[in-house]
Coordinates of C-alpha atoms (C1' of nucleotides) in Angstrom, one line a residue:
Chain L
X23 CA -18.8 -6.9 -9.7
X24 CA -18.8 -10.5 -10.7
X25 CA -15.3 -11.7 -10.3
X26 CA -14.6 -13.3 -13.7
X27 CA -15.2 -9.9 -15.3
X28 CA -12.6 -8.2 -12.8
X29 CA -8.9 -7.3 -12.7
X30 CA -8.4 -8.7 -8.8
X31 CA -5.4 -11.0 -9.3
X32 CA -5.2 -12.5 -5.8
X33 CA -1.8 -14.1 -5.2
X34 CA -1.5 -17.6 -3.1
X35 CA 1.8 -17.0 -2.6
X36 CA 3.6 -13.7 -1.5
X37 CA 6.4 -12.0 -3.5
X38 CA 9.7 -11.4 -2.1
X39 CA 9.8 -8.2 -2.2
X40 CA 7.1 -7.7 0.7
X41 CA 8.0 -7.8 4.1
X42 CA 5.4 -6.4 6.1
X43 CA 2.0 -7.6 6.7
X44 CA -0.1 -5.1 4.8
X45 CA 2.1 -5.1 1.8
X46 CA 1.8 -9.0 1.6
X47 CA -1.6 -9.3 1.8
X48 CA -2.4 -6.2 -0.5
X49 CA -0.4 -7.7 -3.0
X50 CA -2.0 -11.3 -2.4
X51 CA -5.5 -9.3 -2.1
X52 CA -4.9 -7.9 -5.4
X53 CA -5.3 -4.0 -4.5
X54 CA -1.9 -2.8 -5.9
X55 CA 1.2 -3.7 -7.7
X56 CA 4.5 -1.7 -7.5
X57 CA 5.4 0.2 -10.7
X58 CA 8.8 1.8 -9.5
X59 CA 10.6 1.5 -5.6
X60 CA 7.8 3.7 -3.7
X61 CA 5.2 4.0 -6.5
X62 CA 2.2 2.1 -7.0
X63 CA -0.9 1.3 -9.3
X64 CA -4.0 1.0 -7.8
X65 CA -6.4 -1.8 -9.2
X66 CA -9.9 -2.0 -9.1
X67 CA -10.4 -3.6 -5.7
X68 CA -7.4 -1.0 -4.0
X69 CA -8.9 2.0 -5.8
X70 CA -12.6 1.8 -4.0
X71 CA -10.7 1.5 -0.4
X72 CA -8.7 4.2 -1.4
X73 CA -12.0 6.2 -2.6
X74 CA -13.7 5.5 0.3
X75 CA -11.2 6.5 2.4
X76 CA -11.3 9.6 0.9
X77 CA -15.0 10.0 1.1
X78 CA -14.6 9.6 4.5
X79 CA -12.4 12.4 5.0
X80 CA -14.1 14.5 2.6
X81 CA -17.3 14.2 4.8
X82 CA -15.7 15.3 7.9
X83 CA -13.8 17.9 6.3
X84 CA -16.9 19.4 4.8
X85 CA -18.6 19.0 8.1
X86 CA -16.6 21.9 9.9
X87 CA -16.8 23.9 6.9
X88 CA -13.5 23.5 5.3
X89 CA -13.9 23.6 1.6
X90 CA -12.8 21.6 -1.2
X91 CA -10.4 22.0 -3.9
X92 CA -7.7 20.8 -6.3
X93 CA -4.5 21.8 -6.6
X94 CA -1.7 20.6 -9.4
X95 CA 1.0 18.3 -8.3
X96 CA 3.4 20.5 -10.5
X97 CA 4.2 22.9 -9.3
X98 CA 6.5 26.4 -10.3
X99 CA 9.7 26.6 -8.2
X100 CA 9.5 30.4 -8.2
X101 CA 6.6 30.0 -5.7
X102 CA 9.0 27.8 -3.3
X103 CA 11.3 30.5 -3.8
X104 CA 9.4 32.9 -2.2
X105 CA 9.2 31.2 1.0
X106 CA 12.8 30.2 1.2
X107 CA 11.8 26.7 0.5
X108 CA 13.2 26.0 -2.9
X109 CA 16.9 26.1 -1.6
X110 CA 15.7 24.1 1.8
X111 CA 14.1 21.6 0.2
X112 CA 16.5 18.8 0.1
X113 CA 17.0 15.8 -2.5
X114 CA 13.5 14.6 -1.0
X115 CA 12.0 17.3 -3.7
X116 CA 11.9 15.9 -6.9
X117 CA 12.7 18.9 -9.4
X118 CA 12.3 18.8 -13.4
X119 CA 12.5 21.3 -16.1
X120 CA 9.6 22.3 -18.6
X121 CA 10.3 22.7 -22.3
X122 CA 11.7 26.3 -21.5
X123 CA 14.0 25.1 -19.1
X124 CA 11.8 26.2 -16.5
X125 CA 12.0 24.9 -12.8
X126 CA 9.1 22.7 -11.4
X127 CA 8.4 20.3 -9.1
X128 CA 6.2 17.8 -8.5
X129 CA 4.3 19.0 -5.0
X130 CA 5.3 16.8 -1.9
X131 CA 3.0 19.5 0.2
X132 CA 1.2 22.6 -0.9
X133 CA 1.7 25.5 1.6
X134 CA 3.0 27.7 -0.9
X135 CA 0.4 27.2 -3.4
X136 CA -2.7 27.8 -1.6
X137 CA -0.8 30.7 0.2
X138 CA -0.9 31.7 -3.6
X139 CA -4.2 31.2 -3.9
X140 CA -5.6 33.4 -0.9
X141 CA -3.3 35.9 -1.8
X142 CA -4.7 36.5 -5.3
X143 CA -8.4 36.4 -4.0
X144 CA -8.8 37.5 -0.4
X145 CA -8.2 41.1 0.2
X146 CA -10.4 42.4 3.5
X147 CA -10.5 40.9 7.1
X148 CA -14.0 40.2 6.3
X149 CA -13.5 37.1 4.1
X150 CA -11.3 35.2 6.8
X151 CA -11.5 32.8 8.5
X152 CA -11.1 30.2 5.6
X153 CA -10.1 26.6 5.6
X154 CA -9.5 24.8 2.4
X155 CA -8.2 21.6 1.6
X156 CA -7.6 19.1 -0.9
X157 CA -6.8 15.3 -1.8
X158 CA -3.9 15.4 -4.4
X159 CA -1.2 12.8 -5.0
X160 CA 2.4 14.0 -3.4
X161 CA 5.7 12.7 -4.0
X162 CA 8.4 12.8 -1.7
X163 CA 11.6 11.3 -3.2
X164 CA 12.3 8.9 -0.2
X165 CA 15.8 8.0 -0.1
X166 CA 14.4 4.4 1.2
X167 CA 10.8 3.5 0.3
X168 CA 9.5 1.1 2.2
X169 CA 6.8 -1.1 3.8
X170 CA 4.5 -0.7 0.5
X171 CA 2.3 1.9 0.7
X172 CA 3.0 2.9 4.2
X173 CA 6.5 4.5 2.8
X174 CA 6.2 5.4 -1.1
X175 CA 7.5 7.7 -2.5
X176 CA 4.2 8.7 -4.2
X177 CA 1.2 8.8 -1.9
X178 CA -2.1 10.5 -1.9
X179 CA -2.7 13.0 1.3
X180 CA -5.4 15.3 2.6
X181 CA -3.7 18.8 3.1
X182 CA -5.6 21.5 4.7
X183 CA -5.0 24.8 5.4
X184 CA -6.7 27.7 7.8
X185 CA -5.8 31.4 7.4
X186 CA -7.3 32.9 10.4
X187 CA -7.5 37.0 11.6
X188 CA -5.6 36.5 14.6
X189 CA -3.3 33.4 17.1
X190 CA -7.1 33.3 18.8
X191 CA -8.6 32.7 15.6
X192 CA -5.8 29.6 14.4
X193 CA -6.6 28.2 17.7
X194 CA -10.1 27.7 17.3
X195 CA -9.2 26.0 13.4
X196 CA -6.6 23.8 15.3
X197 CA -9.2 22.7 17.3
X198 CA -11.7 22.3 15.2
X199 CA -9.5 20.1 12.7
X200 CA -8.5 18.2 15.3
X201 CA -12.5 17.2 16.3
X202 CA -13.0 16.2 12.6
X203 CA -9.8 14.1 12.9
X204 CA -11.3 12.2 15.9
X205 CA -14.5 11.4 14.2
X206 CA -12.7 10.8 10.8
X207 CA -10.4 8.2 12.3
X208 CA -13.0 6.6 14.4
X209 CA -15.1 6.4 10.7
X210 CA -12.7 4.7 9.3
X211 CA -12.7 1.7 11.9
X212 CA -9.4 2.7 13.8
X213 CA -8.4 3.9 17.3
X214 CA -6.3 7.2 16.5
X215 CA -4.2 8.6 19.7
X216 CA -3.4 12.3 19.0
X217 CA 0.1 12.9 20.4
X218 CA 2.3 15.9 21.2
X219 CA 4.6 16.5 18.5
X220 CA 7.3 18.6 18.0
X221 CA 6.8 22.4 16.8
X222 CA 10.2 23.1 15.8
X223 CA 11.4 26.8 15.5
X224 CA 7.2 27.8 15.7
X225 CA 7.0 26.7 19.2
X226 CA 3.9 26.7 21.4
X227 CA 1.4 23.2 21.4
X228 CA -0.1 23.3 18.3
X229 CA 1.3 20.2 16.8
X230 CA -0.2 17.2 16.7
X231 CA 0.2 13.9 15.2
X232 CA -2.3 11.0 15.0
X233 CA -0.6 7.5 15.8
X234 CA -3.2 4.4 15.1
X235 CA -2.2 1.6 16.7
X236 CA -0.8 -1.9 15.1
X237 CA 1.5 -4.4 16.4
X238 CA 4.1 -3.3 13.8
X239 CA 3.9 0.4 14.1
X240 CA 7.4 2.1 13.4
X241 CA 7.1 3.8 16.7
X242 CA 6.3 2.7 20.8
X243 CA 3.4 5.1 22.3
X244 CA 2.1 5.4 25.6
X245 CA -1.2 6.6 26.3
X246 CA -3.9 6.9 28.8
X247 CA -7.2 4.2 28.1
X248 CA -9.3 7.7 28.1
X249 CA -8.5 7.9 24.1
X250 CA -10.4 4.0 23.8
X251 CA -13.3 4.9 25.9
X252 CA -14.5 8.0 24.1
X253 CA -17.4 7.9 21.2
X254 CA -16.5 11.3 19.0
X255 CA -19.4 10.4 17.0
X256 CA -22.0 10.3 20.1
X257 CA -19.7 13.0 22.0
X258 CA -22.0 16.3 22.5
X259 CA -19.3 18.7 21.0
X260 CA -20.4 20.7 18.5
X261 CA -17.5 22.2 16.3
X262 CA -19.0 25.8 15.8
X263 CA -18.7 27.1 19.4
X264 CA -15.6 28.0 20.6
X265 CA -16.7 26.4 24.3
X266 CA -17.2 23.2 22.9
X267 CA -13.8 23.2 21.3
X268 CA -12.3 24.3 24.5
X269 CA -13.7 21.7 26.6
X270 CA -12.7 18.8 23.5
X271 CA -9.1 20.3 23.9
X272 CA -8.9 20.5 27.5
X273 CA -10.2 16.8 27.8
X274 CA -7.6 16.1 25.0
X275 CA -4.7 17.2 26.1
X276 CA -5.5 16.1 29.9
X277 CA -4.8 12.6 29.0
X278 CA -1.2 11.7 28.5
X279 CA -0.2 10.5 25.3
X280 CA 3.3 10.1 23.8
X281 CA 5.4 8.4 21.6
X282 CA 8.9 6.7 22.9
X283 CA 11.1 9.8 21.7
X284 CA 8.9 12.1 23.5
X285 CA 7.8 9.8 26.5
X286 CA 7.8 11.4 30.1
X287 CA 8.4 8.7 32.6
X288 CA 7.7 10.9 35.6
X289 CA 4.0 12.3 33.9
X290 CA 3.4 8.2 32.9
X291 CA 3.7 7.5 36.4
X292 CA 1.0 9.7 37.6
X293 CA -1.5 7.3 35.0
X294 CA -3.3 5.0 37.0
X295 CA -1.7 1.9 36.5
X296 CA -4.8 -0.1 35.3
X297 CA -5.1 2.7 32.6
X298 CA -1.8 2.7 31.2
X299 CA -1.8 1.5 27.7
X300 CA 1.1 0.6 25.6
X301 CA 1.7 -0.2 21.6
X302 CA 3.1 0.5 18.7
X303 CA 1.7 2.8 16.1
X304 CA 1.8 4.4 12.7
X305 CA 1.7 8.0 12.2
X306 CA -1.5 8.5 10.1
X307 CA -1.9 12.7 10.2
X308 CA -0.5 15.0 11.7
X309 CA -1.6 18.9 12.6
X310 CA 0.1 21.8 13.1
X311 CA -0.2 25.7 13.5
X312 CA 3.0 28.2 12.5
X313 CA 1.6 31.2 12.3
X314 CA 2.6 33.8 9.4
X315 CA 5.5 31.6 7.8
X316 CA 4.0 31.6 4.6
X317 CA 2.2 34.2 4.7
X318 CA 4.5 36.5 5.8
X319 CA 7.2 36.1 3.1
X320 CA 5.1 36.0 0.7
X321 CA 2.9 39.0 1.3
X322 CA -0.2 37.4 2.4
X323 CA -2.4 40.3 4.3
X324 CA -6.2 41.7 4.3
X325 CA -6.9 44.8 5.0
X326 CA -8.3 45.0 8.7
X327 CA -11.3 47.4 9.7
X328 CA -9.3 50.2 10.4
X329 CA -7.2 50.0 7.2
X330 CA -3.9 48.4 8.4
X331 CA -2.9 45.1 6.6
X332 CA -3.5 41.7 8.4
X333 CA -0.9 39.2 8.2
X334 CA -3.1 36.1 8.5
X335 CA -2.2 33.1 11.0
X336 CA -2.0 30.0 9.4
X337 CA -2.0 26.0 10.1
X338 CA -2.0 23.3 8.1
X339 CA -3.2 19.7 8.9
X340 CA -2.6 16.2 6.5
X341 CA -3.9 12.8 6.7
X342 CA -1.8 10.2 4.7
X343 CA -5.4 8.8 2.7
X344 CA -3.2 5.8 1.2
X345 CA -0.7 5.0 3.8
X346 CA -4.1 4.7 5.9
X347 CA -4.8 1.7 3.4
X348 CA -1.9 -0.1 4.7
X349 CA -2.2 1.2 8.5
X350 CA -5.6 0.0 8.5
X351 CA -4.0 -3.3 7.6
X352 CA -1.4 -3.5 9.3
X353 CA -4.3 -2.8 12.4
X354 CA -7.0 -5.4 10.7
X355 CA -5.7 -8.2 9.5
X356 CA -5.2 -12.4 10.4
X357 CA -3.5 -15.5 9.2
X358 CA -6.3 -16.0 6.4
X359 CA -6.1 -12.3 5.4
X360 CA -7.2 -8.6 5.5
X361 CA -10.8 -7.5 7.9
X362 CA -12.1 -4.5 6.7
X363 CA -13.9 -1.9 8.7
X364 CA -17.3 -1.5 7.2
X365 CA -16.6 2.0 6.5
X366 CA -13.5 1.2 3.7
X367 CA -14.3 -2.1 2.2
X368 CA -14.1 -2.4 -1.5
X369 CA -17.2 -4.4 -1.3
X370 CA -19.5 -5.0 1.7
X371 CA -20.1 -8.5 1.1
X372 CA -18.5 -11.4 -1.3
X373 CA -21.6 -13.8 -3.3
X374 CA -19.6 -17.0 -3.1
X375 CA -21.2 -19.8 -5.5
X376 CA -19.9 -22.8 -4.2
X377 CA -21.2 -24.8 -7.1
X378 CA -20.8 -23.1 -10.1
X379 CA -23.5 -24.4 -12.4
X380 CA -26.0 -25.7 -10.4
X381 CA -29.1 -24.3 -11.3
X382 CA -30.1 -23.7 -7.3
X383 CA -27.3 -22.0 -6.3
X384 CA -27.0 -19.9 -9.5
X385 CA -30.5 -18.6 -9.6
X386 CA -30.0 -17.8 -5.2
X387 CA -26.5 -16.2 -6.2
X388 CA -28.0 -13.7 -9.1
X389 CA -30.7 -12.9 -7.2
X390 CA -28.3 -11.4 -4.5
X391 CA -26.3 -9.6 -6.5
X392 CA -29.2 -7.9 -8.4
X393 CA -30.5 -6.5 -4.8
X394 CA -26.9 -6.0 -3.6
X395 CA -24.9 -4.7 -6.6
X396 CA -22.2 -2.4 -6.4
X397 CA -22.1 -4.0 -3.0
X398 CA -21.0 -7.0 -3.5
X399 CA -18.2 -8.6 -5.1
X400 CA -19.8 -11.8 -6.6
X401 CA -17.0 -14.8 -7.1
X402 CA -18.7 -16.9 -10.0
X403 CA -15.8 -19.0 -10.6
X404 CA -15.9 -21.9 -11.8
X405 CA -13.4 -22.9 -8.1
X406 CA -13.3 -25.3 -6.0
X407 CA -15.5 -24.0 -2.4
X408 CA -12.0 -23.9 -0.6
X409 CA -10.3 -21.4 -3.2
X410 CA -13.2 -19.6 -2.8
X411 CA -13.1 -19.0 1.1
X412 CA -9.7 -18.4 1.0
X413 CA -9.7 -15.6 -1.6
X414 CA -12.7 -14.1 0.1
X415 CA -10.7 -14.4 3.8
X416 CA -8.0 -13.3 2.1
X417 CA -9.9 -10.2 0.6
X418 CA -11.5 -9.3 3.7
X419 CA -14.8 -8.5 3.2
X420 CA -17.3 -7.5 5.9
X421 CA -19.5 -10.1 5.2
X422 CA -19.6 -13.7 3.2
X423 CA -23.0 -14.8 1.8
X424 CA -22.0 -18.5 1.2
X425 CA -24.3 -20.2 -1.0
X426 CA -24.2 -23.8 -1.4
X427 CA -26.1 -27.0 -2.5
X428 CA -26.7 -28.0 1.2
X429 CA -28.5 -24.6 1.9
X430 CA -29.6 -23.7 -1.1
X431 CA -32.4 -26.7 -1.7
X432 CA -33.3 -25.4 1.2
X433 CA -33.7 -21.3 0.1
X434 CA -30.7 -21.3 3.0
X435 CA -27.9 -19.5 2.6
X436 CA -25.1 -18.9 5.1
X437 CA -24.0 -15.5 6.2
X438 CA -20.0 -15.4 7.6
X439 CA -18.7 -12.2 9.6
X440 CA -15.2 -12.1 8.4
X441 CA -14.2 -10.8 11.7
X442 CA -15.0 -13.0 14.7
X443 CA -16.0 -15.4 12.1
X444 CA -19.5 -16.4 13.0
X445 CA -21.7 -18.3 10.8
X446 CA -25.3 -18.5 10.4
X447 CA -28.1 -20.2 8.4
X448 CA -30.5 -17.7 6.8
X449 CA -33.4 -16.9 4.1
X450 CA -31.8 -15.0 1.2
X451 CA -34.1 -12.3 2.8
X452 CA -32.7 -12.1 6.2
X453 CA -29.5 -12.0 4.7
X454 CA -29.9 -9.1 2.9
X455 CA -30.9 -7.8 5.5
X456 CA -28.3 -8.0 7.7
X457 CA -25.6 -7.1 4.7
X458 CA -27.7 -4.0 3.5
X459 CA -28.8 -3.1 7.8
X460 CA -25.1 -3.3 9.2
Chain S
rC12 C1' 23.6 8.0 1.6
rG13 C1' 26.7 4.0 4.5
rG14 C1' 26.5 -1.6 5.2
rG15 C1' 24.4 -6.3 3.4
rC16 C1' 21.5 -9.5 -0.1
rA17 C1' 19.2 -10.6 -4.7
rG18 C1' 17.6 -10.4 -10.2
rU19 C1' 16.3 -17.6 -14.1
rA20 C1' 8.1 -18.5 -16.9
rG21 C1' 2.6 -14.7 -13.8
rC22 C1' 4.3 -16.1 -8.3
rG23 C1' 7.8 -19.0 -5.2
rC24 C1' 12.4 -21.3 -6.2
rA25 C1' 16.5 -24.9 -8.1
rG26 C1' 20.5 -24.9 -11.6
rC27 C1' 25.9 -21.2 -11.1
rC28 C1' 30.9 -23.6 -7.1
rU29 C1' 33.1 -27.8 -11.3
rG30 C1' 30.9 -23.8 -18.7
rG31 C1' 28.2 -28.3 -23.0
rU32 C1' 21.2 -26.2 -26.3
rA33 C1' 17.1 -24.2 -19.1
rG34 C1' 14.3 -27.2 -14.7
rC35 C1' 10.7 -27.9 -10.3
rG36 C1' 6.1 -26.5 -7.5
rC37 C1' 2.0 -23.3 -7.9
rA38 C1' -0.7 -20.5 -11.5
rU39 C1' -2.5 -20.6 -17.0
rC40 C1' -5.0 -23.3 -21.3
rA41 C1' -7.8 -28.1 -23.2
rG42 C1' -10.3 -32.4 -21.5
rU43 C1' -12.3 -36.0 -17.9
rC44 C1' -13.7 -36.9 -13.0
rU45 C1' -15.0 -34.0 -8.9
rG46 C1' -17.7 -30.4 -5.8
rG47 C1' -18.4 -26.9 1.8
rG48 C1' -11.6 -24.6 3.5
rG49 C1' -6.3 -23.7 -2.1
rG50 C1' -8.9 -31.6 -5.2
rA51 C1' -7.2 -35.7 -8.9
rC52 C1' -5.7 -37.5 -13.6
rU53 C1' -4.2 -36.8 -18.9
rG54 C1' -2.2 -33.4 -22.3
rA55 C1' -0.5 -28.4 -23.7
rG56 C1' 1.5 -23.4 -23.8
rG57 C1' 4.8 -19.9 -21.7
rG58 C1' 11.8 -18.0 -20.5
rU59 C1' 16.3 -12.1 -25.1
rC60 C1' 18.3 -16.5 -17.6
rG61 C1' 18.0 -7.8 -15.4
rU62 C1' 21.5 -5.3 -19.0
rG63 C1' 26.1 -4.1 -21.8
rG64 C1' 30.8 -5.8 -22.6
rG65 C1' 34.8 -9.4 -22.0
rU66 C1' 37.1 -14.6 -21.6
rU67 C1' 36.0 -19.2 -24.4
rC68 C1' 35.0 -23.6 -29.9
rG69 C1' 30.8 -22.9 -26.5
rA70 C1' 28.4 -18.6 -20.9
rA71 C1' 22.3 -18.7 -16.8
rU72 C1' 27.2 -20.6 -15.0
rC73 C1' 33.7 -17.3 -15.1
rC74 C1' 35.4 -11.7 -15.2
rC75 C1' 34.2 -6.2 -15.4
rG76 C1' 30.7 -2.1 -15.8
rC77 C1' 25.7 -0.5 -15.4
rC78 C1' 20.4 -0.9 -14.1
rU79 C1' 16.6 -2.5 -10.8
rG80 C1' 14.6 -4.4 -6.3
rC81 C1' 14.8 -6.0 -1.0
rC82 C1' 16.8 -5.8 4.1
rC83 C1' 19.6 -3.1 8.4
rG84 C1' 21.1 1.9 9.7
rA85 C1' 20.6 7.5 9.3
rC86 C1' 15.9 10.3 7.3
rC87 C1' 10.5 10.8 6.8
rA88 C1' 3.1 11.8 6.0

RNA sequence: CGGGCAGUAGCGCAGCCUGGUAGCGCAUCAGUCUGGGGGACUGAGGGUCGUGGGUUCGAAUCCCGCCUGCCCGACCA
């Protein structure tokens, strides 16, 4: 995009309202602007890091075979009513009437829905197991939204869901989910910790949340190094045998990981010292088995190979896909602005003209953007260099092809990291190279 | 939902106490100079002072109600 055509109001100073690092600077960066307390529009910039977030996830859930849908974010009550949940639900529910005075709600989770869904289309023991998911906007009336879009009260979320045969069956889909969580977290440029959460009235260890670390998480965790040190993407487990999956969860849950509520002094202790980590973190998904709750109530079964109906074990597992645009933040960031993983960035690499007119550094400037296009975020301003640097810091692009009069006599341009910083002098070729090759 | 704070130009703020036709910085627009880390000069545009009512000759300013946002706490992906 060539930045005098885009909607990317950039902000040198930060508005009040913003407390927290990631809402200042995606305010300042131009990703968002709140619309209500808790609800925001995404702009051009915001939307493609929410996108590729997505993609992301979309990519890892495919790869373990869970499938893809779309479910409505309205919702009818009566299907809450069959699972007890209508009356439950608290204030947090936002409820509204249809033209008949009918009761809906707009989804903040879809466990009734999909339970729906399988019950109107799977009938024998032969089509389980299945694992669905899907990336829908929720909304959770928060009684205090906050931090952004860490704490809206609309935010977009991955929801999956397993329906398995049998408690052996779930077991392997927990584990499974919990694989592609490792690799989707380390994809998206962050160190995720999974941590042993509470399992309420369902009991048993199949709850999991996924805490990525930042100096301003809500919460203190404690965790063994072992969770830093491990490549998921090189790691030899392959998520279609059961023996690999037991060997990912016994290596998982050997480690000790906790947050401050659930920390067990007497367990840290037995960490070596020299691999005792402590942070803070945000809670970016979170994983959980519970069985026939759903499916129970509301009549779920299959019919098994001898005839008797099969109540199916289920488990349900989220990732918060736009409170990870803030966590990643809130993870990434500096003084000068945000540092986007590779992965997420809106645009791989900003074309900064630092002389707006001049014939050199024009003709260098548009012949980058032709090879890099949707890449690259080309700031053609007619700005001073410095206002240019600053918005591209601020922005955080992976990379900074700076092109100016110095260089540019020279076919030189100069090639900036955004993190570490480092600078090099380069043909417009090698930098492309580099930019297109990273 | 309890406690606190705040709504004045796109953003950050002053003015309010002590009522008298709304101001500063940045941003925006035009022009000139400039050109490697938010540049300079000249000129210009932009505000129902959150909202409804009250007091008053006169309200951004005083009084009452309401709405919205932010912070702390309890709650949460």
């Amino acid at each position: 995009m060539r930045l005098t055509r885009s909607l990317i109001p950039t902000l040198k100073e930060t508005p009040a309202e913003a407390q927290i690092a990631s809402h200042r600077l995606m305010l300042r960066a131009g990703l968002v602007r709140q619309t209500a307390a808790g609800i925001y529009a995404w702009l051009p910039a915001g939307l493609r890091v929410l996108r590729n977030i997505g993609q992301v996830v979309r990519e890892e859930q495919d790869a373990i075979g869970c499938q893809e849908v779309l479910m409505p974010t309205l919702q009818p009550a009566d299907l809450w009513r069959q699972s007890g949940r209508y009356d439950a639900y608290g204030p947090e529910m936002l409820r509204v009437k249809d033209r008949h005075e009918r009761d809906l709600l707009y989804g903040p989770t879809n466990e009734e829905m999909i339970t729906d869904l399988l019950r109107q289309s799977v009938k024998s023991y032969r089509e389980l197991p299945q694992m669905l998911y899907h990336i829908q906007w929720k909304f959770r009336d928060e009684v205090r939204p906050r931090f952004g879009v860490m704490r809206g009260r609309e935010f977009l979320m991955k929801d999956a869901y397993s329906f398995d045969l049998d408690y052996a069956g779930a077991v392997l889909s927990y584990r499974r989910m919990m694989l592609a969580y490792m690799r989707t977290f380390q994809r998206l440029g962050v160190k995720a910790i999974p941590m042993v959460a509470d399992t309420g009235p369902i009991g048993g260890d199949l709850s999991h949340e996924f805490i990525i670390l930042a100096p301003t998480g809500e919460s203190g965790v404690f965790f063994d190094a072992g969770f830093e040190e491990i490549d998921w993407l090189a790691a030899d487990f392959d998520a279609s045998k059961p023996e690999d999956l037991e060997r990912f969860f016994t290596q998982m849950t050997s480690l000790y990981a906790a947050t401050d509520e659930k920390h067990d002094a007497a367990a840290w202790a037995k960490v070596p010292a020299d691999r005792r980590r402590e942070g803070r973190g945000i809670e970016v998904g979170h994983i959980f088995y519970f069985g026939r709750k759903y499916s129970e109530p509301m009549g779920l079964t299959v019919a098994g190979p001898d005839g008797a109906q099969i109540i199916p074990e289920m488990g349900s597992y989220g990732i918060g896909v736009s409170r990870l645009v803030g966590a990643v933040i809130e993870a990434s960031h500096d003084e000068a602005g945000i540092i986007w993983p590779d992965s997420i960035a809106p645009f791989r690499a900003a074309i900064l003209n630092l002389k707006q007119g001049d014939a050199t550094t024009g003709a260098i400037c548009e012949t980058l953007y032709a090879k890099l296009g949707a890449n690259a975020l080309y700031d053609d301003r007619d700005e001073r260099a410095g206002v240019k640097f600053n918005d591209a810091d601020l922005m955080g692009h992976p990379w900074q092809i700076v092109v100016g009069p110095r260089g540019a006599a020279n076919g030189k341009v100069e090639l900036k990291r955004r993190a570490g910083g480092e600078r090099v002098e380069l043909s417009v070729e090698d930098a492309l190279a580099r930019v297109l090759g990273a």
